[in-house]
Amino acid sequence: MKIEKITLIHLKMPLVSHFETSFGRIYARESILITVYAEGLVGYGECAADKDPGYAYETVGTAWHILKDFILLELQGQDIKDSADYRARVANIKGHEMAKAGVEMAIWDLLGKKENKSLQSLFGGGKPKVAVGVSVGLQDTPDDLLKVIENYLADGYGRVKLKIKPGRDVGDVSAAREAYPDLKLQVDANSAYTLETAKAIQPLDDLDLLLIEQPLAEDDLWDHHILQKRFETPLCLDESIISVRHARQAIEMDASRIINIKAGRVGGLSEAVAIHDLCYTADIPVWCGGMLETGVGRAANLALASLPNFALPGDISATDRYYAQDITHERFSLNSDSTIDVPTAPGLGITIDDDAVKKFRVREFSV
Ligand code: OSB
Ligand code: MG
C-alpha cells in the first residue's frame, strides 16, 4: 500500500469520572489519533501514551517526537506491504512501543479495508463477543469505593479490578470482598511495591482474588518470581511484558502465571497476537488490558480479545464508562452477560466523528 499522507492529532478528552491509580489522578485522557491515507483508503490508529510518564516512560510528547521526527519519515511515500514490513522499517528505533503501535494499528485498519475483512477475521479470532470487566480507580474512602462498585455491578459488569497502592490496599480490598463474597475480583498495583513493602499485601492472598497485577517495578522480573513464591494467588504482569521475549522469560521464571496483553505496550497488534500464541502453547491464560482508549483503540482491543486464549475478562468496558462523547460514531455497549460485541465491519470497523475530533484537538501535524 503506497502511503500518501499521515496525520497526527493530539487529543484531550474529558473522562466521565476521574481515574486514579498508584501513579496519579487524571480528569481527561490525552492521546494521539493517527490517520494513514493509502490507495484511496483511510486507516486509523491510536497511540496509547498518556500525558505523564506515570504508567510508562512514553508520553504524548515523546510519542509525538518519535512519530514526527523518525517513524513518519520512514513511511512517507513508501509502499508498505503489511504489519511485518512496517515493523522491519522501524526496527532500528529502540523502545517507544506505544508510538510504533499507533501506526501499526492504522496499517491493520488499512489492510482490513483493502481485503474487506474485519481485524477479528485477519487475526483468526472466533468469538462474536468478549467477556469484559471494569477497572475501578482509587476512591477517596472505602465507602466511596463500595458505592462505585455497586454502580458498576448495576450496569452489569461481572468482573471488577481494583487499583491499589501502599496504604490503600488490604483495607479497601477486604471491604469489597466482604460486601461481595462471590464477585470476580482482582487488583492492580501499577508497580507501587518492592519485595519489602509487599509484605503489607500478604493478606490479599486470603481474599480469593483472580490475580494480583504488577505489584513490583516493571524491570523487576526476578523479584516477581520471588514474590510469587509467597503467594497462592497468581501474579499477572502488565508493565513488565514489552515483547514476546519478555513474556517467555517471565513464564520460564514463574514470574507471571497470567499475562495482561496490551498492544500499545508491546509495539503493536502483531506482537500482541504473538504473545497470545506463546502463552497458549505455554498454558498461561491471558486477558486484554486497557488504557482508557477511545473507540479506535477499543475496537482493536475487542478484535484482539476474540482470540481463543483470552481466557479472563478484559479491561474493555463500555464507552459510557469513559466518555460522554467519543471520537468514533460507534459507541460500545455492555451486553447483559458482561460481554461486548466484536466489530465485524472491515478493518477496525469504526468511523470517525470529525466534529468530535475538532472539539478535542490540541495540535495537528501532517506529512
Ligand atoms: O494498568 O491497566 C492499567 C489505565 C491506564 C493505564 C494503565 C492501566 C489502566 C487501567 C484502565 O487499568 C483499564 C481500562 O479500563 O481501560
Ligand atoms: Mg495494569
mmCIF file of C-alpha atoms and ligand atoms in Angstrom:
data_model
loop_
_atom_site.group_PDB
_atom_site.id
_atom_site.type_symbol
_atom_site.label_atom_id
_atom_site.label_comp_id
_atom_site.label_asym_id
_atom_site.label_seq_id
_atom_site.Cartn_x
_atom_site.Cartn_y
_atom_site.Cartn_z
ATOM 1 C CA MET A 1 0.000 0.000 0.000
ATOM 2 C CA LYS A 2 1.536 3.254 -1.126
ATOM 3 C CA ILE A 3 1.394 5.747 1.744
ATOM 4 C CA GLU A 4 0.052 9.097 0.527
ATOM 5 C CA LYS A 5 -0.297 11.078 3.726
ATOM 6 C CA ILE A 6 -0.113 10.628 7.502
ATOM 7 C CA THR A 7 -1.765 12.887 10.066
ATOM 8 C CA LEU A 8 -1.162 13.075 13.812
ATOM 9 C CA ILE A 9 -3.803 14.665 16.028
ATOM 10 C CA HIS A 10 -3.095 15.198 19.726
ATOM 11 C CA LEU A 11 -6.429 14.830 21.562
ATOM 12 C CA LYS A 12 -7.583 15.723 25.041
ATOM 13 C CA MET A 13 -10.897 14.148 26.031
ATOM 14 C CA PRO A 14 -12.720 14.623 29.355
ATOM 15 C CA LEU A 15 -13.431 11.411 31.295
ATOM 16 C CA VAL A 16 -16.921 10.871 32.765
ATOM 17 C CA SER A 17 -15.230 10.435 36.140
ATOM 18 C CA HIS A 18 -11.651 10.894 37.258
ATOM 19 C CA PHE A 19 -9.342 7.867 37.184
ATOM 20 C CA GLU A 20 -6.789 7.421 39.969
ATOM 21 C CA THR A 21 -4.004 4.865 40.117
ATOM 22 C CA SER A 22 -0.890 4.462 42.266
ATOM 23 C CA PHE A 23 0.827 6.897 39.872
ATOM 24 C CA GLY A 24 -1.754 9.686 39.970
ATOM 25 C CA ARG A 25 -5.216 11.007 39.129
ATOM 26 C CA ILE A 26 -6.464 12.195 35.730
ATOM 27 C CA TYR A 27 -9.660 14.005 34.722
ATOM 28 C CA ALA A 28 -9.025 13.907 30.979
ATOM 29 C CA ARG A 29 -7.293 11.417 28.681
ATOM 30 C CA GLU A 30 -4.783 12.678 26.164
ATOM 31 C CA SER A 31 -3.785 10.519 23.211
ATOM 32 C CA ILE A 32 -2.732 10.713 19.568
ATOM 33 C CA LEU A 33 -5.044 9.791 16.709
ATOM 34 C CA ILE A 34 -3.030 8.628 13.688
ATOM 35 C CA THR A 35 -4.596 8.694 10.235
ATOM 36 C CA VAL A 36 -2.826 6.977 7.337
ATOM 37 C CA TYR A 37 -4.013 7.575 3.756
ATOM 38 C CA ALA A 38 -3.121 4.942 1.142
ATOM 39 C CA GLU A 39 -4.613 3.880 -2.194
ATOM 40 C CA GLY A 40 -7.806 5.840 -1.639
ATOM 41 C CA LEU A 41 -8.336 4.189 1.757
ATOM 42 C CA VAL A 42 -8.048 5.723 5.235
ATOM 43 C CA GLY A 43 -6.699 3.799 8.238
ATOM 44 C CA TYR A 44 -6.910 4.904 11.875
ATOM 45 C CA GLY A 45 -4.679 4.122 14.820
ATOM 46 C CA GLU A 46 -4.454 5.284 18.423
ATOM 47 C CA CYS A 47 -1.249 5.880 20.336
ATOM 48 C CA ALA A 48 -1.879 4.804 23.941
ATOM 49 C CA ALA A 49 0.759 7.017 25.576
ATOM 50 C CA ASP A 50 -0.667 9.346 28.216
ATOM 51 C CA LYS A 51 0.223 12.947 29.123
ATOM 52 C CA ASP A 52 2.502 11.940 32.026
ATOM 53 C CA PRO A 53 5.191 9.224 32.301
ATOM 54 C CA GLY A 54 3.406 7.519 35.236
ATOM 55 C CA TYR A 55 2.444 4.176 33.715
ATOM 56 C CA ALA A 56 5.385 4.026 31.313
ATOM 57 C CA TYR A 57 8.220 6.285 30.179
ATOM 58 C CA GLU A 58 6.374 7.202 26.994
ATOM 59 C CA THR A 59 4.144 10.293 26.965
ATOM 60 C CA VAL A 60 2.105 12.070 24.315
ATOM 61 C CA GLY A 61 5.117 14.378 23.994
ATOM 62 C CA THR A 62 7.740 11.642 23.473
ATOM 63 C CA ALA A 63 5.445 9.734 21.120
ATOM 64 C CA TRP A 64 4.785 12.901 19.107
ATOM 65 C CA HIS A 65 8.555 13.406 18.745
ATOM 66 C CA ILE A 66 9.287 9.790 17.782
ATOM 67 C CA LEU A 67 6.389 9.708 15.321
ATOM 68 C CA LYS A 68 7.053 13.093 13.718
ATOM 69 C CA ASP A 69 10.846 13.000 13.603
ATOM 70 C CA PHE A 70 11.502 9.294 12.970
ATOM 71 C CA ILE A 71 8.609 6.912 12.224
ATOM 72 C CA LEU A 72 6.726 9.122 9.753
ATOM 73 C CA LEU A 73 9.942 9.858 7.840
ATOM 74 C CA GLU A 74 10.446 6.103 7.347
ATOM 75 C CA LEU A 75 6.965 5.752 5.843
ATOM 76 C CA GLN A 76 6.450 8.894 3.766
ATOM 77 C CA GLY A 77 5.739 7.880 0.150
ATOM 78 C CA GLN A 78 6.732 4.259 0.828
ATOM 79 C CA ASP A 79 4.962 1.119 -0.296
ATOM 80 C CA ILE A 80 4.172 -0.796 2.916
ATOM 81 C CA LYS A 81 3.096 -4.407 2.398
ATOM 82 C CA ASP A 82 1.819 -5.280 5.837
ATOM 83 C CA SER A 83 2.487 -5.058 9.563
ATOM 84 C CA ALA A 84 5.666 -7.177 9.325
ATOM 85 C CA ASP A 85 7.039 -4.865 6.626
ATOM 86 C CA TYR A 86 6.220 -1.811 8.775
ATOM 87 C CA ARG A 87 7.872 -3.347 11.828
ATOM 88 C CA ALA A 88 11.032 -4.116 9.879
ATOM 89 C CA ARG A 89 11.237 -0.454 8.813
ATOM 90 C CA VAL A 90 11.007 0.859 12.386
ATOM 91 C CA ALA A 91 13.095 -1.901 13.969
ATOM 92 C CA ASN A 92 16.124 0.370 14.304
ATOM 93 C CA ILE A 93 14.189 2.724 16.590
ATOM 94 C CA LYS A 94 14.748 1.467 20.132
ATOM 95 C CA GLY A 95 11.795 1.250 22.519
ATOM 96 C CA HIS A 96 8.878 3.682 22.084
ATOM 97 C CA GLU A 97 6.498 0.772 21.628
ATOM 98 C CA MET A 98 3.340 2.870 22.032
ATOM 99 C CA ALA A 99 4.426 5.278 19.294
ATOM 100 C CA LYS A 100 5.175 2.339 16.981
ATOM 101 C CA ALA A 101 1.931 0.559 17.888
ATOM 102 C CA GLY A 102 -0.248 3.551 16.970
ATOM 103 C CA VAL A 103 0.862 3.475 13.341
ATOM 104 C CA GLU A 104 0.764 -0.308 13.206
ATOM 105 C CA MET A 105 -2.917 -0.203 14.212
ATOM 106 C CA ALA A 106 -3.658 2.145 11.281
ATOM 107 C CA ILE A 107 -1.850 -0.263 8.925
ATOM 108 C CA TRP A 108 -4.000 -3.157 10.174
ATOM 109 C CA ASP A 109 -7.098 -0.994 9.645
ATOM 110 C CA LEU A 110 -5.974 -0.258 6.057
ATOM 111 C CA LEU A 111 -5.213 -3.926 5.361
ATOM 112 C CA GLY A 112 -8.629 -4.971 6.590
ATOM 113 C CA LYS A 113 -10.336 -2.336 4.462
ATOM 114 C CA LYS A 114 -8.294 -3.350 1.426
ATOM 115 C CA GLU A 115 -9.138 -7.043 1.859
ATOM 116 C CA ASN A 116 -12.683 -6.336 3.036
ATOM 117 C CA LYS A 117 -12.060 -8.270 6.264
ATOM 118 C CA SER A 118 -12.533 -7.320 9.902
ATOM 119 C CA LEU A 119 -9.485 -7.240 12.178
ATOM 120 C CA GLN A 120 -11.013 -10.142 14.049
ATOM 121 C CA SER A 121 -11.027 -12.295 10.930
ATOM 122 C CA LEU A 122 -7.494 -11.192 9.967
ATOM 123 C CA PHE A 123 -6.308 -12.312 13.435
ATOM 124 C CA GLY A 124 -8.325 -15.524 13.326
ATOM 125 C CA GLY A 125 -10.423 -14.679 16.378
ATOM 126 C CA GLY A 126 -13.614 -16.670 16.676
ATOM 127 C CA LYS A 127 -15.737 -15.179 19.440
ATOM 128 C CA PRO A 128 -18.587 -12.859 18.362
ATOM 129 C CA LYS A 129 -18.448 -11.149 21.778
ATOM 130 C CA VAL A 130 -15.826 -10.996 24.512
ATOM 131 C CA ALA A 131 -16.073 -11.113 28.298
ATOM 132 C CA VAL A 132 -15.207 -7.800 29.918
ATOM 133 C CA GLY A 133 -14.830 -6.237 33.347
ATOM 134 C CA VAL A 134 -14.274 -2.788 34.779
ATOM 135 C CA SER A 135 -11.119 -1.233 36.207
ATOM 136 C CA VAL A 136 -12.018 0.853 39.257
ATOM 137 C CA GLY A 137 -9.661 3.651 40.252
ATOM 138 C CA LEU A 138 -8.674 4.562 43.816
ATOM 139 C CA GLN A 139 -11.508 6.385 45.594
ATOM 140 C CA ASP A 140 -11.318 8.875 48.459
ATOM 141 C CA THR A 141 -12.747 6.470 51.053
ATOM 142 C CA PRO A 142 -13.633 2.740 51.245
ATOM 143 C CA ASP A 143 -17.323 3.788 51.405
ATOM 144 C CA ASP A 144 -16.967 5.694 48.134
ATOM 145 C CA LEU A 145 -15.308 2.622 46.654
ATOM 146 C CA LEU A 146 -18.227 0.352 47.632
ATOM 147 C CA LYS A 147 -20.672 2.846 46.109
ATOM 148 C CA VAL A 148 -18.725 2.941 42.820
ATOM 149 C CA ILE A 149 -18.557 -0.875 42.692
ATOM 150 C CA GLU A 150 -22.292 -1.087 43.377
ATOM 151 C CA ASN A 151 -22.994 1.206 40.416
ATOM 152 C CA TYR A 152 -20.790 -0.808 38.057
ATOM 153 C CA LEU A 153 -22.444 -4.063 39.178
ATOM 154 C CA ALA A 154 -25.812 -2.442 38.483
ATOM 155 C CA ASP A 155 -24.518 -1.617 34.978
ATOM 156 C CA GLY A 156 -23.895 -5.352 34.538
ATOM 157 C CA TYR A 157 -20.125 -5.761 34.957
ATOM 158 C CA GLY A 158 -19.311 -9.290 36.096
ATOM 159 C CA ARG A 159 -15.667 -8.686 37.000
ATOM 160 C CA VAL A 160 -14.077 -5.856 38.938
ATOM 161 C CA LYS A 161 -10.440 -4.775 39.129
ATOM 162 C CA LEU A 162 -9.402 -2.509 41.996
ATOM 163 C CA LYS A 163 -6.410 -0.227 41.837
ATOM 164 C CA ILE A 164 -4.237 -0.434 44.963
ATOM 165 C CA LYS A 165 -1.232 1.417 46.385
ATOM 166 C CA PRO A 166 0.651 1.275 49.712
ATOM 167 C CA GLY A 167 -1.748 2.242 52.496
ATOM 168 C CA ARG A 168 -4.773 1.751 50.239
ATOM 169 C CA ASP A 169 -4.717 -1.989 49.700
ATOM 170 C CA VAL A 170 -5.801 -4.670 52.188
ATOM 171 C CA GLY A 171 -8.422 -2.392 53.822
ATOM 172 C CA ASP A 172 -10.103 -1.406 50.559
ATOM 173 C CA VAL A 173 -9.981 -4.866 49.019
ATOM 174 C CA SER A 174 -11.249 -6.578 52.204
ATOM 175 C CA ALA A 175 -14.197 -4.166 52.311
ATOM 176 C CA ALA A 176 -15.050 -5.019 48.696
ATOM 177 C CA ARG A 177 -14.687 -8.755 49.320
ATOM 178 C CA GLU A 178 -16.871 -8.576 52.437
ATOM 179 C CA ALA A 179 -19.601 -6.703 50.570
ATOM 180 C CA TYR A 180 -19.419 -9.026 47.544
ATOM 181 C CA PRO A 181 -18.277 -12.528 48.604
ATOM 182 C CA ASP A 182 -18.778 -14.073 45.133
ATOM 183 C CA LEU A 183 -17.554 -11.232 42.939
ATOM 184 C CA LYS A 184 -14.804 -11.938 40.397
ATOM 185 C CA LEU A 185 -12.238 -9.566 41.870
ATOM 186 C CA GLN A 186 -8.625 -8.710 41.033
ATOM 187 C CA VAL A 187 -6.187 -5.930 41.924
ATOM 188 C CA ASP A 188 -3.606 -3.816 40.101
ATOM 189 C CA ALA A 189 -0.732 -2.056 41.910
ATOM 190 C CA ASN A 190 0.924 -0.495 38.833
ATOM 191 C CA SER A 191 4.356 -1.322 40.277
ATOM 192 C CA ALA A 192 3.846 0.542 43.576
ATOM 193 C CA TYR A 193 5.586 -2.005 45.845
ATOM 194 C CA THR A 194 9.009 -3.502 46.480
ATOM 195 C CA LEU A 195 9.736 -7.006 47.791
ATOM 196 C CA GLU A 196 9.993 -5.385 51.249
ATOM 197 C CA THR A 197 6.832 -3.228 51.174
ATOM 198 C CA ALA A 198 4.854 -6.042 49.514
ATOM 199 C CA LYS A 199 4.811 -7.786 52.917
ATOM 200 C CA ALA A 200 1.866 -5.494 53.690
ATOM 201 C CA ILE A 201 -0.267 -7.039 50.948
ATOM 202 C CA GLN A 202 0.279 -10.664 52.035
ATOM 203 C CA PRO A 203 -3.330 -10.759 53.443
ATOM 204 C CA LEU A 204 -4.624 -10.274 49.872
ATOM 205 C CA ASP A 205 -3.748 -13.931 49.391
ATOM 206 C CA ASP A 206 -6.773 -14.896 51.517
ATOM 207 C CA LEU A 207 -9.307 -12.750 49.614
ATOM 208 C CA ASP A 208 -9.955 -15.154 46.742
ATOM 209 C CA LEU A 209 -8.625 -12.832 44.033
ATOM 210 C CA LEU A 210 -8.341 -13.872 40.379
ATOM 211 C CA LEU A 211 -4.874 -12.310 40.235
ATOM 212 C CA ILE A 212 -2.549 -9.613 41.535
ATOM 213 C CA GLU A 213 -1.366 -7.371 38.704
ATOM 214 C CA GLN A 214 2.103 -5.796 38.523
ATOM 215 C CA PRO A 215 2.910 -5.418 42.224
ATOM 216 C CA LEU A 216 6.622 -4.604 41.657
ATOM 217 C CA ALA A 217 8.615 -2.396 39.305
ATOM 218 C CA GLU A 218 8.472 -3.030 35.566
ATOM 219 C CA ASP A 219 12.130 -4.120 35.426
ATOM 220 C CA ASP A 220 11.812 -6.459 38.431
ATOM 221 C CA LEU A 221 11.065 -9.771 36.654
ATOM 222 C CA TRP A 222 13.209 -11.742 39.089
ATOM 223 C CA ASP A 223 11.643 -10.131 42.153
ATOM 224 C CA HIS A 224 8.196 -11.047 40.825
ATOM 225 C CA HIS A 225 9.457 -14.629 40.728
ATOM 226 C CA ILE A 226 10.489 -14.368 44.383
ATOM 227 C CA LEU A 227 7.188 -12.720 45.340
ATOM 228 C CA GLN A 228 5.160 -15.389 43.507
ATOM 229 C CA LYS A 229 6.666 -18.000 45.863
ATOM 230 C CA ARG A 230 4.967 -16.223 48.786
ATOM 231 C CA PHE A 231 1.531 -16.162 47.107
ATOM 232 C CA GLU A 232 -1.036 -18.785 46.143
ATOM 233 C CA THR A 233 -2.815 -16.091 44.098
ATOM 234 C CA PRO A 234 -1.361 -15.856 40.583
ATOM 235 C CA LEU A 235 0.734 -12.794 39.848
ATOM 236 C CA CYS A 236 -0.018 -11.186 36.485
ATOM 237 C CA LEU A 237 2.396 -8.876 34.717
ATOM 238 C CA ASP A 238 1.368 -5.810 32.741
ATOM 239 C CA GLU A 239 4.155 -3.150 32.564
ATOM 240 C CA SER A 240 6.977 -5.753 32.636
ATOM 241 C CA ILE A 241 5.944 -7.523 29.431
ATOM 242 C CA ILE A 242 7.019 -5.433 26.447
ATOM 243 C CA SER A 243 7.695 -8.223 23.922
ATOM 244 C CA VAL A 244 7.299 -11.947 23.232
ATOM 245 C CA ARG A 245 10.810 -12.368 24.627
ATOM 246 C CA HIS A 246 9.854 -10.795 27.968
ATOM 247 C CA ALA A 247 6.734 -12.962 28.083
ATOM 248 C CA ARG A 248 8.790 -16.127 27.517
ATOM 249 C CA GLN A 249 11.341 -15.159 30.161
ATOM 250 C CA ALA A 250 8.648 -14.262 32.713
ATOM 251 C CA ILE A 251 6.925 -17.600 32.124
ATOM 252 C CA GLU A 252 10.191 -19.576 32.363
ATOM 253 C CA MET A 253 10.979 -17.746 35.618
ATOM 254 C CA ASP A 254 7.494 -18.299 37.074
ATOM 255 C CA ALA A 255 7.226 -14.523 37.478
ATOM 256 C CA SER A 256 3.802 -14.269 35.824
ATOM 257 C CA ARG A 257 1.200 -17.057 35.855
ATOM 258 C CA ILE A 258 -1.232 -14.917 33.862
ATOM 259 C CA ILE A 259 -0.360 -12.183 31.347
ATOM 260 C CA ASN A 260 -2.097 -8.878 30.638
ATOM 261 C CA ILE A 261 -1.730 -8.112 26.914
ATOM 262 C CA LYS A 262 -1.885 -4.521 25.648
ATOM 263 C CA ALA A 263 -0.988 -3.940 22.016
ATOM 264 C CA GLY A 264 0.322 -0.443 22.784
ATOM 265 C CA ARG A 265 2.764 -1.635 25.427
ATOM 266 C CA VAL A 266 4.282 -4.344 23.194
ATOM 267 C CA GLY A 267 4.718 -2.361 19.974
ATOM 268 C CA GLY A 268 1.526 -3.359 18.219
ATOM 269 C CA LEU A 269 -1.177 -5.870 17.479
ATOM 270 C CA SER A 270 1.132 -8.356 15.729
ATOM 271 C CA GLU A 271 3.361 -8.660 18.813
ATOM 272 C CA ALA A 272 0.223 -8.893 20.977
ATOM 273 C CA VAL A 273 -1.064 -11.812 18.875
ATOM 274 C CA ALA A 274 2.392 -13.457 19.093
ATOM 275 C CA ILE A 275 2.349 -13.174 22.908
ATOM 276 C CA HIS A 276 -1.140 -14.669 22.892
ATOM 277 C CA ASP A 277 0.135 -17.590 20.791
ATOM 278 C CA LEU A 278 3.177 -18.176 23.015
ATOM 279 C CA CYS A 279 1.006 -18.169 26.153
ATOM 280 C CA TYR A 280 -1.457 -20.565 24.528
ATOM 281 C CA THR A 281 1.353 -23.062 23.964
ATOM 282 C CA ALA A 282 2.735 -22.481 27.476
ATOM 283 C CA ASP A 283 -0.717 -22.894 29.065
ATOM 284 C CA ILE A 284 -0.623 -19.372 30.512
ATOM 285 C CA PRO A 285 -4.019 -17.630 30.413
ATOM 286 C CA VAL A 286 -4.080 -14.071 29.069
ATOM 287 C CA TRP A 287 -6.521 -11.170 29.121
ATOM 288 C CA CYS A 288 -6.722 -7.885 27.291
ATOM 289 C CA GLY A 289 -5.663 -4.830 29.275
ATOM 290 C CA GLY A 290 -6.946 -1.333 28.610
ATOM 291 C CA MET A 291 -5.554 2.199 28.526
ATOM 292 C CA LEU A 292 -8.807 4.212 28.643
ATOM 293 C CA GLU A 293 -8.859 4.038 24.835
ATOM 294 C CA THR A 294 -11.105 5.998 22.515
ATOM 295 C CA GLY A 295 -13.411 3.997 20.236
ATOM 296 C CA VAL A 296 -10.441 3.460 17.893
ATOM 297 C CA GLY A 297 -8.262 1.550 20.359
ATOM 298 C CA ARG A 298 -11.315 -0.089 21.928
ATOM 299 C CA ALA A 299 -12.256 -1.642 18.565
ATOM 300 C CA ALA A 300 -8.716 -3.046 18.238
ATOM 301 C CA ASN A 301 -8.843 -4.443 21.786
ATOM 302 C CA LEU A 302 -12.131 -6.217 21.065
ATOM 303 C CA ALA A 303 -10.712 -7.842 17.916
ATOM 304 C CA LEU A 304 -7.599 -8.946 19.816
ATOM 305 C CA ALA A 305 -9.576 -10.284 22.791
ATOM 306 C CA SER A 306 -11.630 -12.501 20.459
ATOM 307 C CA LEU A 307 -8.639 -14.863 20.144
ATOM 308 C CA PRO A 308 -9.121 -18.186 21.969
ATOM 309 C CA ASN A 309 -6.577 -17.869 24.834
ATOM 310 C CA PHE A 310 -8.068 -14.607 26.120
ATOM 311 C CA ALA A 311 -9.436 -16.667 28.969
ATOM 312 C CA LEU A 312 -10.169 -13.936 31.525
ATOM 313 C CA PRO A 313 -12.412 -10.856 31.156
ATOM 314 C CA GLY A 314 -10.637 -7.855 29.612
ATOM 315 C CA ASP A 315 -10.337 -4.255 30.816
ATOM 316 C CA ILE A 316 -12.537 -3.272 27.883
ATOM 317 C CA SER A 317 -15.506 -1.502 29.385
ATOM 318 C CA ALA A 318 -18.380 0.157 27.546
ATOM 319 C CA THR A 319 -17.824 3.609 26.027
ATOM 320 C CA ASP A 320 -20.134 5.113 28.694
ATOM 321 C CA ARG A 321 -17.703 4.144 31.438
ATOM 322 C CA TYR A 322 -15.118 6.516 29.939
ATOM 323 C CA TYR A 323 -16.521 9.160 27.597
ATOM 324 C CA ALA A 324 -19.774 11.120 27.316
ATOM 325 C CA GLN A 325 -18.606 11.967 23.784
ATOM 326 C CA ASP A 326 -16.186 9.725 21.865
ATOM 327 C CA ILE A 327 -14.358 10.346 18.577
ATOM 328 C CA THR A 328 -15.981 7.336 16.869
ATOM 329 C CA HIS A 329 -19.604 7.338 15.738
ATOM 330 C CA GLU A 330 -19.795 3.820 17.153
ATOM 331 C CA ARG A 331 -20.277 3.509 20.913
ATOM 332 C CA PHE A 332 -19.603 0.132 22.523
ATOM 333 C CA SER A 333 -22.207 -1.091 24.970
ATOM 334 C CA LEU A 334 -22.299 -3.815 27.583
ATOM 335 C CA ASN A 335 -24.466 -6.893 26.973
ATOM 336 C CA SER A 336 -26.398 -8.363 29.913
ATOM 337 C CA ASP A 337 -23.805 -11.161 30.253
ATOM 338 C CA SER A 338 -20.906 -8.705 30.817
ATOM 339 C CA THR A 339 -19.670 -9.003 27.243
ATOM 340 C CA ILE A 340 -19.160 -6.542 24.387
ATOM 341 C CA ASP A 341 -19.729 -7.404 20.708
ATOM 342 C CA VAL A 342 -16.652 -7.597 18.488
ATOM 343 C CA PRO A 343 -16.831 -5.219 15.481
ATOM 344 C CA THR A 344 -17.487 -7.002 12.182
ATOM 345 C CA ALA A 345 -17.074 -4.231 9.565
ATOM 346 C CA PRO A 346 -13.799 -4.173 7.547
ATOM 347 C CA GLY A 347 -10.623 -3.164 9.404
ATOM 348 C CA LEU A 348 -11.232 -1.785 12.879
ATOM 349 C CA GLY A 349 -14.888 -1.430 11.958
ATOM 350 C CA ILE A 350 -15.205 2.138 13.195
ATOM 351 C CA THR A 351 -15.904 5.531 11.625
ATOM 352 C CA ILE A 352 -14.538 8.845 12.890
ATOM 353 C CA ASP A 353 -16.687 11.734 14.105
ATOM 354 C CA ASP A 354 -14.756 14.673 12.629
ATOM 355 C CA ASP A 355 -16.633 17.239 14.725
ATOM 356 C CA ALA A 356 -15.636 15.425 17.918
ATOM 357 C CA VAL A 357 -12.022 15.248 16.749
ATOM 358 C CA LYS A 358 -12.042 19.020 16.109
ATOM 359 C CA LYS A 359 -13.557 19.652 19.503
ATOM 360 C CA PHE A 360 -10.904 17.628 21.371
ATOM 361 C CA ARG A 361 -7.924 18.553 19.158
ATOM 362 C CA VAL A 362 -4.879 20.094 20.872
ATOM 363 C CA ARG A 363 -2.480 20.168 17.862
ATOM 364 C CA GLU A 364 -2.099 18.555 14.470
ATOM 365 C CA PHE A 365 0.764 17.597 12.133
ATOM 366 C CA SER A 366 0.762 16.071 8.639
ATOM 367 C CA VAL A 367 3.306 14.754 6.193
HETATM 368 O O1 OSB B 1 -2.532 -0.579 34.497
HETATM 369 O O2 OSB B 1 -4.113 -1.491 33.472
HETATM 370 C C1 OSB B 1 -3.511 -0.471 33.792
HETATM 371 C C2 OSB B 1 -5.377 2.619 32.545
HETATM 372 C C3 OSB B 1 -4.329 3.399 32.109
HETATM 373 C C4 OSB B 1 -3.045 2.930 32.275
HETATM 374 C C5 OSB B 1 -2.814 1.681 32.854
HETATM 375 C C6 OSB B 1 -3.872 0.890 33.262
HETATM 376 C C7 OSB B 1 -5.175 1.386 33.128
HETATM 377 C C8 OSB B 1 -6.361 0.673 33.592
HETATM 378 C C9 OSB B 1 -7.677 1.029 32.941
HETATM 379 O O3 OSB B 1 -6.365 -0.116 34.496
HETATM 380 C C10 OSB B 1 -8.160 -0.021 32.016
HETATM 381 C C11 OSB B 1 -9.282 0.484 31.129
HETATM 382 O O4 OSB B 1 -10.425 0.401 31.566
HETATM 383 O O5 OSB B 1 -9.011 0.958 30.011
HETATM 384 MG MG MG B 2 -2.246 -2.712 34.791
#
